[in-house]
Short mmCIF file of C-alpha atoms and ligand atoms in Angstrom, two decimals:
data_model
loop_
_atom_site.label_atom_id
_atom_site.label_comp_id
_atom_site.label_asym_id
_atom_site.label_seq_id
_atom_site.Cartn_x
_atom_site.Cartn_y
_atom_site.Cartn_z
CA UNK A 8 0.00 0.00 0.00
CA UNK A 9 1.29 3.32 -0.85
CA UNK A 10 3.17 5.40 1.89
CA UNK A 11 0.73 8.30 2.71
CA UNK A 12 2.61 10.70 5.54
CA UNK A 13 -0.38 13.36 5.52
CA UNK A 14 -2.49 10.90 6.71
CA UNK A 15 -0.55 9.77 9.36
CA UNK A 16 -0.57 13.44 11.08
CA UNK A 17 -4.15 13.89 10.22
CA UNK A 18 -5.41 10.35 11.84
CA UNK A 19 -3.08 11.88 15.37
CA UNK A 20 -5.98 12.94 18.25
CA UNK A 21 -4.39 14.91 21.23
CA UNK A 22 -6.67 16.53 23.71
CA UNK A 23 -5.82 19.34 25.60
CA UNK A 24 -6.29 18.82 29.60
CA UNK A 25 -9.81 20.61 30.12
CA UNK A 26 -11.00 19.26 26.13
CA UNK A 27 -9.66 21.49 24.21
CA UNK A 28 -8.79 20.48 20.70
CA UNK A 29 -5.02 21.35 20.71
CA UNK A 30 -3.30 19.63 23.40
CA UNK A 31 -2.16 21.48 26.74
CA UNK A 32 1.00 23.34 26.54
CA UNK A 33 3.49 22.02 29.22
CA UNK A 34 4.74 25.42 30.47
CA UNK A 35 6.99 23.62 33.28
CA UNK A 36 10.72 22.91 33.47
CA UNK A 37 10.96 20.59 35.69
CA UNK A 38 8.14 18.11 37.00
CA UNK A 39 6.63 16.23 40.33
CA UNK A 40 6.96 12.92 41.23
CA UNK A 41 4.28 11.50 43.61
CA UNK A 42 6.62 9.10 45.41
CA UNK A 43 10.83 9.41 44.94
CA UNK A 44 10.84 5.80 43.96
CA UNK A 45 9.22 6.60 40.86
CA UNK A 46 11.74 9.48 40.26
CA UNK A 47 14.43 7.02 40.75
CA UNK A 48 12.80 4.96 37.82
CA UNK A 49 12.42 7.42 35.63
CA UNK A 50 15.79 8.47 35.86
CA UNK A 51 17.07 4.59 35.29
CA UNK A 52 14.74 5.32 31.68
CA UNK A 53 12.00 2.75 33.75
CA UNK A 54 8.89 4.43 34.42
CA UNK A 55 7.15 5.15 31.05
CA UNK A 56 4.84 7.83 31.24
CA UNK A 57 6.71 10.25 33.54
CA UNK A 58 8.73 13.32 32.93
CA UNK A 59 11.32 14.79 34.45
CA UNK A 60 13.11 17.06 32.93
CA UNK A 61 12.18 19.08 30.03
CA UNK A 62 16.00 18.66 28.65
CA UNK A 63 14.95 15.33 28.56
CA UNK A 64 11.71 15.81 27.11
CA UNK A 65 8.36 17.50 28.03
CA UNK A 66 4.64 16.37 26.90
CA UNK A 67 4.77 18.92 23.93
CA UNK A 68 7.89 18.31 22.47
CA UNK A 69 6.06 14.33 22.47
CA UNK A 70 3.15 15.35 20.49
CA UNK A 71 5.58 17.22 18.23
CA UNK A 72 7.82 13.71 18.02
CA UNK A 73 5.24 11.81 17.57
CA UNK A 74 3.44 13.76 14.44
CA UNK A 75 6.64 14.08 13.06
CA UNK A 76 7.51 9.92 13.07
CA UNK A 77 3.77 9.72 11.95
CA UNK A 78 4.50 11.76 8.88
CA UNK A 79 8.10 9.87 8.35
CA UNK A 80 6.60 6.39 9.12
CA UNK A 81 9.36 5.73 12.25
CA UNK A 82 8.43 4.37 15.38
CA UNK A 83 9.32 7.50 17.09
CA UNK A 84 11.35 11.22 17.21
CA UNK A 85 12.76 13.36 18.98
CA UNK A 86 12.88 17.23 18.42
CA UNK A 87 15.63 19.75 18.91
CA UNK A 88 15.53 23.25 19.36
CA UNK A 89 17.26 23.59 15.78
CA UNK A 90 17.64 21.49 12.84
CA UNK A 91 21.80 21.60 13.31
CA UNK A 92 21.00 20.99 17.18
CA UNK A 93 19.13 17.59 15.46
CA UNK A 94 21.88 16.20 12.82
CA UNK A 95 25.06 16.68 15.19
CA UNK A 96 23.84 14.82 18.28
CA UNK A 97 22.47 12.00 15.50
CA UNK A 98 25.96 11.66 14.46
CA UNK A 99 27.87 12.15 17.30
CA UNK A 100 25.91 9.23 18.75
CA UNK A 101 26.83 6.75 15.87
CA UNK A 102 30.48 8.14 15.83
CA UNK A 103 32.90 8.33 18.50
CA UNK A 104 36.76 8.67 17.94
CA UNK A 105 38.50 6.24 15.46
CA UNK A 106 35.06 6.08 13.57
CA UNK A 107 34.34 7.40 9.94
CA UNK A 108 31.46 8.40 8.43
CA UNK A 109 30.80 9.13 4.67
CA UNK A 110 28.51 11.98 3.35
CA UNK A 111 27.83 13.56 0.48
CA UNK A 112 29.60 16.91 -0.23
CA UNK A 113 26.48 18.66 -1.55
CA UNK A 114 25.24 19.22 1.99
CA UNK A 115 23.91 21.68 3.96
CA UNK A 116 27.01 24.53 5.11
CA UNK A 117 26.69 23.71 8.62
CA UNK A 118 26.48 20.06 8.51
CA UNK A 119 29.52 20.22 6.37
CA UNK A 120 31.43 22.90 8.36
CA UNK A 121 30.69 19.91 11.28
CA UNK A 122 32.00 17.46 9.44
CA UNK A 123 35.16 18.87 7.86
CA UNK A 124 35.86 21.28 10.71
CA UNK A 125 34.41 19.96 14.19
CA UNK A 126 34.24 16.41 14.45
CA UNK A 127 37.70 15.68 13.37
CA UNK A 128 39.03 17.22 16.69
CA UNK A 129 37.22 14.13 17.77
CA UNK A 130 38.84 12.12 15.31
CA UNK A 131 36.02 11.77 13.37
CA UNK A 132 37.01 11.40 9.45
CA UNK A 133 34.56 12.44 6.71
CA UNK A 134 35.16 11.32 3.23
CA UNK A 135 33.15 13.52 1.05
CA UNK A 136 31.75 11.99 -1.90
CA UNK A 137 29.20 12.66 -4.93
CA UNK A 138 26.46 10.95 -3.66
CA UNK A 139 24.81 10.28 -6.77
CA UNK A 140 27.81 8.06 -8.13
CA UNK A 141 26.63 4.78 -5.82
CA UNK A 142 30.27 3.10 -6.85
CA UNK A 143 32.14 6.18 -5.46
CA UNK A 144 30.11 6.15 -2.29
CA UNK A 145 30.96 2.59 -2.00
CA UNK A 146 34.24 2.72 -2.40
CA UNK A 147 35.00 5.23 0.02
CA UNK A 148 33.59 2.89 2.82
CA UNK A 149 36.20 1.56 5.26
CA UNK A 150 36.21 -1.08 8.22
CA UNK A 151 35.87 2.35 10.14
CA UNK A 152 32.85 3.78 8.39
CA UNK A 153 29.90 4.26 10.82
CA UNK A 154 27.60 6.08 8.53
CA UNK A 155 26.47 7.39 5.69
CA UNK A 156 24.92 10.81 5.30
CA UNK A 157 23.20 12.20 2.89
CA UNK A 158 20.22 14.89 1.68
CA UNK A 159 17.57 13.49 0.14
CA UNK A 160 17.41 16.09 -2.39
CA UNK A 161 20.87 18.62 -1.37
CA UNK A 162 21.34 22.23 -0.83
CA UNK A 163 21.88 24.08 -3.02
CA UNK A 164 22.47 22.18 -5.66
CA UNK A 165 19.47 19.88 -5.46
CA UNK A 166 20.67 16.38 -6.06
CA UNK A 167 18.82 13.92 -5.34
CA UNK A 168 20.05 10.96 -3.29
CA UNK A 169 19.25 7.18 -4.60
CA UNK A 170 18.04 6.07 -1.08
CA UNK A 171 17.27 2.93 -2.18
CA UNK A 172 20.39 1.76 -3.26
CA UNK A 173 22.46 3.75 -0.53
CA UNK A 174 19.94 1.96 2.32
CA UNK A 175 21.25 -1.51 0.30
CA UNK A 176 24.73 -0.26 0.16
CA UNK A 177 24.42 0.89 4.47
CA UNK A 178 22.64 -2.35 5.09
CA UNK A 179 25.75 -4.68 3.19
CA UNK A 180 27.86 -2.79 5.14
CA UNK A 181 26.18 -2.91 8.29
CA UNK A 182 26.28 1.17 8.31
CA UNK A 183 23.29 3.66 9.49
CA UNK A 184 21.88 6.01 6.47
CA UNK A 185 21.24 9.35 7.87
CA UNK A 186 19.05 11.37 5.67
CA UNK A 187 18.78 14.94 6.16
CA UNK A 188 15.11 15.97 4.65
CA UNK A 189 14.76 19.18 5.14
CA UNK A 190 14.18 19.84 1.38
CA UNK A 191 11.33 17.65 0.77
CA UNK A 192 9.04 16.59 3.42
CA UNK A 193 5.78 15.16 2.30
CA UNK A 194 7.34 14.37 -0.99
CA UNK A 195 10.12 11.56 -0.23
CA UNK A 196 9.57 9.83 2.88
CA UNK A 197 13.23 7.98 3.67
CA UNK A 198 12.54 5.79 6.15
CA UNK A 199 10.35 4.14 3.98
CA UNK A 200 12.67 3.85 1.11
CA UNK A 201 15.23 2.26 3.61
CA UNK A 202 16.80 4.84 5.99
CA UNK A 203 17.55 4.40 9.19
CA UNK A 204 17.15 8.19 10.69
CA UNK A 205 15.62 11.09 9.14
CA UNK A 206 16.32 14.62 10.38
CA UNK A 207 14.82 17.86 9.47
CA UNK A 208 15.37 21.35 10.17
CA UNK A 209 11.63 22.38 11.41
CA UNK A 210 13.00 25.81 10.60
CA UNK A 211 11.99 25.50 6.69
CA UNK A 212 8.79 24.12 5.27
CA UNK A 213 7.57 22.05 8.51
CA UNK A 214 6.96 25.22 10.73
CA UNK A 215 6.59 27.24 7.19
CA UNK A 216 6.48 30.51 9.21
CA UNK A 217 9.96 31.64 9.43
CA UNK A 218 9.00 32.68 13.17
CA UNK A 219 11.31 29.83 15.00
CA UNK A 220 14.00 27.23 14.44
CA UNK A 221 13.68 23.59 14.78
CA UNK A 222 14.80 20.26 14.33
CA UNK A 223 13.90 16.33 14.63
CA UNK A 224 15.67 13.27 15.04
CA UNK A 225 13.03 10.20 13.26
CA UNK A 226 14.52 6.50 13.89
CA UNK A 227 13.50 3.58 16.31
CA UNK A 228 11.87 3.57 19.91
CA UNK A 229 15.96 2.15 20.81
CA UNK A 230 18.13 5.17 19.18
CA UNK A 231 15.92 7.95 20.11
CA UNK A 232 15.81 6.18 23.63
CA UNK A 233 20.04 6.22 23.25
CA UNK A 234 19.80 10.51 22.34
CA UNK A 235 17.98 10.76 25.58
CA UNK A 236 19.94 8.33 27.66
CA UNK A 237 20.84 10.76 30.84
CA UNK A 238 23.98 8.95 30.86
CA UNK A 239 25.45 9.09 27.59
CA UNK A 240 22.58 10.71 25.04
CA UNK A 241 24.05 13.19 22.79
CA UNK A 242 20.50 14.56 22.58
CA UNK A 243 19.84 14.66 26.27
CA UNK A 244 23.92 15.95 26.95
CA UNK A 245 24.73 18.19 24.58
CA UNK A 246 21.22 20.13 25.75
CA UNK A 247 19.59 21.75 22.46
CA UNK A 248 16.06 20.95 23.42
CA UNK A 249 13.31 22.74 22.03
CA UNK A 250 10.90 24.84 24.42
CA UNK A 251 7.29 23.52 25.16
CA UNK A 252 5.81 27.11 23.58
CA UNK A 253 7.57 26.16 20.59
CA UNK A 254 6.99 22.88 19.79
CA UNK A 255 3.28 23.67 20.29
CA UNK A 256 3.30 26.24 17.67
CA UNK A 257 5.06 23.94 14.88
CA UNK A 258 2.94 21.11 15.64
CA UNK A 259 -0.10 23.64 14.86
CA UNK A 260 1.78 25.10 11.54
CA UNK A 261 2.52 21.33 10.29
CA UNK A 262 -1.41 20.64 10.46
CA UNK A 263 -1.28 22.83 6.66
CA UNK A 264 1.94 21.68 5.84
CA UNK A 265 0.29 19.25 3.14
CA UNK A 266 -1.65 21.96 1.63
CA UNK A 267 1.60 24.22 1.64
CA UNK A 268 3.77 21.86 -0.03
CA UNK A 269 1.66 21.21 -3.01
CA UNK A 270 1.35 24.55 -3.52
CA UNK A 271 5.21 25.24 -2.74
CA UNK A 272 5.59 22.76 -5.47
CA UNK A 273 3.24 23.64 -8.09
CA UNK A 274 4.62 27.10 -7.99
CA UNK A 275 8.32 25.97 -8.39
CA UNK A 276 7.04 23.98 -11.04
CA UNK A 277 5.45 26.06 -13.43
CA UNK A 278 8.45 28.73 -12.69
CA UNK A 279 10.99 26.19 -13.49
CA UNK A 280 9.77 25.69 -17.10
CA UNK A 281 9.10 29.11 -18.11
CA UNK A 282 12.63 29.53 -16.84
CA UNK A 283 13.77 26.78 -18.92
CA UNK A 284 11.63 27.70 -21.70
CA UNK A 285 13.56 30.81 -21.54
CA UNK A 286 16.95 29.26 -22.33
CA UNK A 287 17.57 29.99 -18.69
CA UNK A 288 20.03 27.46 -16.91
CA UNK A 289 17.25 25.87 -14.72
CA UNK A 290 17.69 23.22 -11.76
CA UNK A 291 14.68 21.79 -10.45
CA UNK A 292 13.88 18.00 -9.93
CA UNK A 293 10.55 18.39 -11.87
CA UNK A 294 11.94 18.89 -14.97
CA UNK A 295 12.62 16.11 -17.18
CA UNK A 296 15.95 18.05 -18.19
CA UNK A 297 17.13 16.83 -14.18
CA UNK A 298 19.55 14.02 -14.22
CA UNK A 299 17.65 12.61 -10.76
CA UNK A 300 14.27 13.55 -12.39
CA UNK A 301 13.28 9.95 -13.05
CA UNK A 302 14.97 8.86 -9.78
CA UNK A 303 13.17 11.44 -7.84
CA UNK A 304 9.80 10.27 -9.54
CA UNK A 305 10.67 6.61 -7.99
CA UNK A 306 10.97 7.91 -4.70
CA UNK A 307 8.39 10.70 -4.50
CA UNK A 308 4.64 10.47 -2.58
CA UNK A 309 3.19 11.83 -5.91
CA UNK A 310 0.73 14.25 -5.11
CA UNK A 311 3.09 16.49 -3.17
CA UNK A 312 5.28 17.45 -6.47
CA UNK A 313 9.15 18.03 -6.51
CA UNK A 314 9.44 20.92 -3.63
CA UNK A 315 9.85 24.64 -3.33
CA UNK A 316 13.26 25.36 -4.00
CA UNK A 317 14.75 25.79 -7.51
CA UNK A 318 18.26 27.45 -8.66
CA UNK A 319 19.04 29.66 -11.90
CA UNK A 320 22.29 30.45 -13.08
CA UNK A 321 22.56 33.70 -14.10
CA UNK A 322 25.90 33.96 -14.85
CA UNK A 323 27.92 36.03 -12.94
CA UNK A 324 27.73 37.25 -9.04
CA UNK A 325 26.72 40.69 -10.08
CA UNK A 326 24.33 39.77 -11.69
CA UNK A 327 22.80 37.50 -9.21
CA UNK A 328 23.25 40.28 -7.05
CA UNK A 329 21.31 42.71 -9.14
CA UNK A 330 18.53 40.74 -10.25
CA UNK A 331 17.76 39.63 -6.19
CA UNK A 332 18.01 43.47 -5.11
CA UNK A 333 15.71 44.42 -7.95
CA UNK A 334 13.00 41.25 -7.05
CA UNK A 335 12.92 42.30 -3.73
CA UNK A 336 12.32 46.12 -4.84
CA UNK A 337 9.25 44.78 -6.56
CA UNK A 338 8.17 42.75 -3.72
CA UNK A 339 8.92 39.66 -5.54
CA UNK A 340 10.39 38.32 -2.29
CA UNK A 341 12.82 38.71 0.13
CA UNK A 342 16.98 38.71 -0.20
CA UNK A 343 17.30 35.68 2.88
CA UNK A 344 18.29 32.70 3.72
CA UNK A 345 15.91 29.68 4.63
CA UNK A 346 13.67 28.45 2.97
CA UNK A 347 10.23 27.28 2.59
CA UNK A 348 8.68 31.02 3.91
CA UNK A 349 5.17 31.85 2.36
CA UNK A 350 7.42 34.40 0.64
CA UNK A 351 9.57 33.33 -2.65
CA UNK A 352 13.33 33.61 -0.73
CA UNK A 353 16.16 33.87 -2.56
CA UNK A 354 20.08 34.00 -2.02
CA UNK A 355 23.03 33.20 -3.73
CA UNK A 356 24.34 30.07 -2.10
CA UNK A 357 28.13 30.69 -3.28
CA UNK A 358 28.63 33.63 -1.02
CA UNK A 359 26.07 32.85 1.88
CA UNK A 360 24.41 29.32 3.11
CA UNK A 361 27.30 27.32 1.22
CA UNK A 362 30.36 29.84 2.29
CA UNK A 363 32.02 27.10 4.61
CA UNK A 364 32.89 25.17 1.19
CA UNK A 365 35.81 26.64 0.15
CA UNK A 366 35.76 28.22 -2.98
CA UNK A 367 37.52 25.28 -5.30
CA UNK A 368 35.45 22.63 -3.90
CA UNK A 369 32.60 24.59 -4.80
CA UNK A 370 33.59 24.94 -8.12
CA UNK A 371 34.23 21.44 -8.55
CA UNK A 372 30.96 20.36 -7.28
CA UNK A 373 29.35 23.07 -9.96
CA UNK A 374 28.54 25.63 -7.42
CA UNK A 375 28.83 28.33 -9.13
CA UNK A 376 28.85 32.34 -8.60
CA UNK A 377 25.76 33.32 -10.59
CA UNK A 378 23.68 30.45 -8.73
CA UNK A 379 20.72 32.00 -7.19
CA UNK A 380 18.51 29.33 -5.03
CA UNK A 381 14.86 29.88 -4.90
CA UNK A 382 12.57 29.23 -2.26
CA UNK A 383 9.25 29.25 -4.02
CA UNK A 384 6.73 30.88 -2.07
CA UNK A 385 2.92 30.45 -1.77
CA UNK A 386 1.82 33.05 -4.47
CA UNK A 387 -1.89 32.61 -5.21
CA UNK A 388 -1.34 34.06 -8.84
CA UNK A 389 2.23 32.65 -9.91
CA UNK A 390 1.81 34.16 -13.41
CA UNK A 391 1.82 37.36 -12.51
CA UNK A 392 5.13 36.53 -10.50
CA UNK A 393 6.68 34.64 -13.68
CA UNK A 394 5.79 38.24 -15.94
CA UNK A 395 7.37 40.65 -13.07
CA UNK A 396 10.45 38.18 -12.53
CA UNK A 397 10.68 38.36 -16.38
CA UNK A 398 11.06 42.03 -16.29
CA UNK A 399 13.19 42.22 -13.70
CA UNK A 400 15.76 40.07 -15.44
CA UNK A 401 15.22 41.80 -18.73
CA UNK A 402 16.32 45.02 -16.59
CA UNK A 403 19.34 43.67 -15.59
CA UNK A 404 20.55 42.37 -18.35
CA UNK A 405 19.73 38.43 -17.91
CA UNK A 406 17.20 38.56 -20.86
CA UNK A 407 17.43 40.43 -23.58
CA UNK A 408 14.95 43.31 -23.97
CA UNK A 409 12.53 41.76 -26.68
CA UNK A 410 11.16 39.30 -23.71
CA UNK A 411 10.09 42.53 -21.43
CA UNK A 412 6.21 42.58 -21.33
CA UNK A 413 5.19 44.76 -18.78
CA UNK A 414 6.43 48.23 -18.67
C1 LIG B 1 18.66 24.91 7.40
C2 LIG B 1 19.13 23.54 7.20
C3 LIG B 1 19.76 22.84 8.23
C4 LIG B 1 20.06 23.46 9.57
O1 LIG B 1 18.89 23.74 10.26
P1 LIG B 1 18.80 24.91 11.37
O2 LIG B 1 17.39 24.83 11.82
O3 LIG B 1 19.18 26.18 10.70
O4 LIG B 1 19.77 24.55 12.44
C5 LIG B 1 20.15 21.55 7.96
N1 LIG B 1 19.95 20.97 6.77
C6 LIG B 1 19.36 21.61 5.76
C7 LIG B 1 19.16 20.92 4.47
C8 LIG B 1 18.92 22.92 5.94
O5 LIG B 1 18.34 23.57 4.92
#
């Protein structure tokens, strides 16, 4: 039977404490135990049902969890008060010193910058590798290798990871696939395709609202059970929990998150071929011109589309530069970072979210300086955006002046 994640949130019932139809918010730090034998228990991880700590975890970061491994099909989650405060404690609990892990180098900046910069003071080696070459990514595996980690479709330069094959090639090896999918929630749905933990950033599309940051570990009941071990959980020890308030107003913005999605995607969609159309170098899983398009359309939950976020090459930095200043003039969007905003968001990776790749690695993985990544936004009347985006790049010089429509 097919995989269908927007079910799974929508067949979820929480009460709140007095009835009401969102569940209480648990406003406490710290919480009472009726006798101190139970307090002992829960502290040994033995008495289901009690909290103790809200580092640990508190009643509304579990409804969060829990919608969140509905929607990924895990048995369980656990959320973080950031999506970075989710991926490092995921791998620092798989990898300790001597261990190796390989990822693909088309990764978030952050998750690189932890793996090239941080976690080999730990003695934790990276080989970075083009993830959508299976035989490289086997070959770099050693009798050290721990993990592989991987986007399911990468920033900026969306690739899209074979999870399939890299869950057979993890489960030969007797590795953990770590799939960070932040890009396309609703659409691919790892865990089903084989992965063994999926992490998000709630910041993007999940929470949609660009109000907070987020993040959630999806795996089994026995590794998100290890993240909040008090005795040796990189979750529970290294202490990036999210607050209560929080994950009560995510789990209320990822009721729509279906409904935002398709949109997110239909958008990108129909932008991405009049882009194309134009002779404009397009990137965006949906069109057929993708090398991963037919992969992507093995993987995807259909009716959710190919995501929000697209890239155009416009040639040159300046340009870039002067095309996202003028969008934003006309209210196109905004000149930011993130992603998945009701707002179309745009930036150039090169010189912002991708920085920590040093500037001949990015070249070799074709990140180039006139990349500009779109974040589609929610635009009722996307035509109207395609014709004002069309005269802004006839203005500066990306089209030439017979394509201007508008005056
Ligand atoms: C933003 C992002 C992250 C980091 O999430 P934060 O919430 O900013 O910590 C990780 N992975 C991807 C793909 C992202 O886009």
């Amino acid at each position: 039977m097919k995989f269908k994640p927007a079910n799974k949130i929508q067949d979820l019932q929480y009460f709140g404490e007095f009835g009401g139809v969102n569940p209480s918010i648990s406003d406490s730090s710290t919480y009472t135990f009726l006798s101190a034998k139970t307090m002992f228990d829960t502290f040994e991880g033995n008495a289901d049902g009690c909290y103790l700590y809200s580092r640990h975890t508190s009643p509304s970061n579990l409804y969060l969890g829990e919608a969140l491994a509905a929607m990924e099909g895990t048995e369980t989650a656990n959320v973080a008060a950031t999506g970075m405060g989710a991926i490092t404690p995921a791998l620092l609990q798989l990898c300790g010193a001597g261990d190796h892990v390989v990822s693909s180098r088309t990764i978030y900046g952050g998750t690189y910058a932890f793996l090239k910069n941080f976690t080999p003071r730990m003695n934790i080696e990276t080989t970075f590798v083009d993830i959508t070459n299976l035989e490289t990514v086997e070959a770099a595996i050693n009798e050290n290798t721990k993990v592989i980690f991987c986007e399911a479709v990468s920033n900026p330069l969306l690739e899209v990871a074979d999870i399939k094959s890299l869950a057979e090639i993890a489960k030969k090896h007797n590795l953990k696939l770590l799939v960070d999918n932040t890009f396309s929630p609703l659409s691919i749905s790892p865990a089903e395709l084989g992965a063994d933990v999926v992490l998000h950033s709630l910041t993007k599309f999940i929470n949609g609202s660009s109000d907070t940051m987020g993040g959630v570990i999806c795996g089994t009941q026995d590794f998100i059970d290890s993240l909040r071990s008090v005795n040796d959980g990189a979750s529970m020890l290294l202490g990036s929990s999210m607050d209560s308030m929080r994950s009560a107003s995510i789990l209320k913005n990822m009721r729509t998150l279906h409904i935002r999605i398709k949109q997110h995607s239909k958008n990108a969609q129909y932008l991405a071929e009049q882009f194309e159309d134009l002779g404009l170098k397009t990137v965006y899983p949906g069109l057929v011109s993708h090398p991963s398009h037919e992969i992507f359309k093995s993987m995807m939950n259909e009716e959710y589309g190919f995501g929000g976020l697209l890239t155009l090459d416009v040639g040159s930095l300046d340009k870039a530069n002067a095309l996202m200043e003028l969008m934003q003039n006309k209210n196109l969007g905004y000149l930011a970072v993130s992603l998945g905003f009701y707002k179309t968001l745009f930036s150039a990776p090169g010189s912002s979210t991708s920085s920590e790749i040093p500037e001949d690695e990015q070249k070799e993985m074709g990140l180039t300086d006139g990349l500009i990544r779109f974040s589609i936004g929610l635009d009722n009347d996307i035509e109207r955006t395609f014709q004002t985006m069309k005269d802004c790049m006839v203005k500066v010089n990306i089209l030439k002046p017979e394509l201007q429509e508008l005056v």
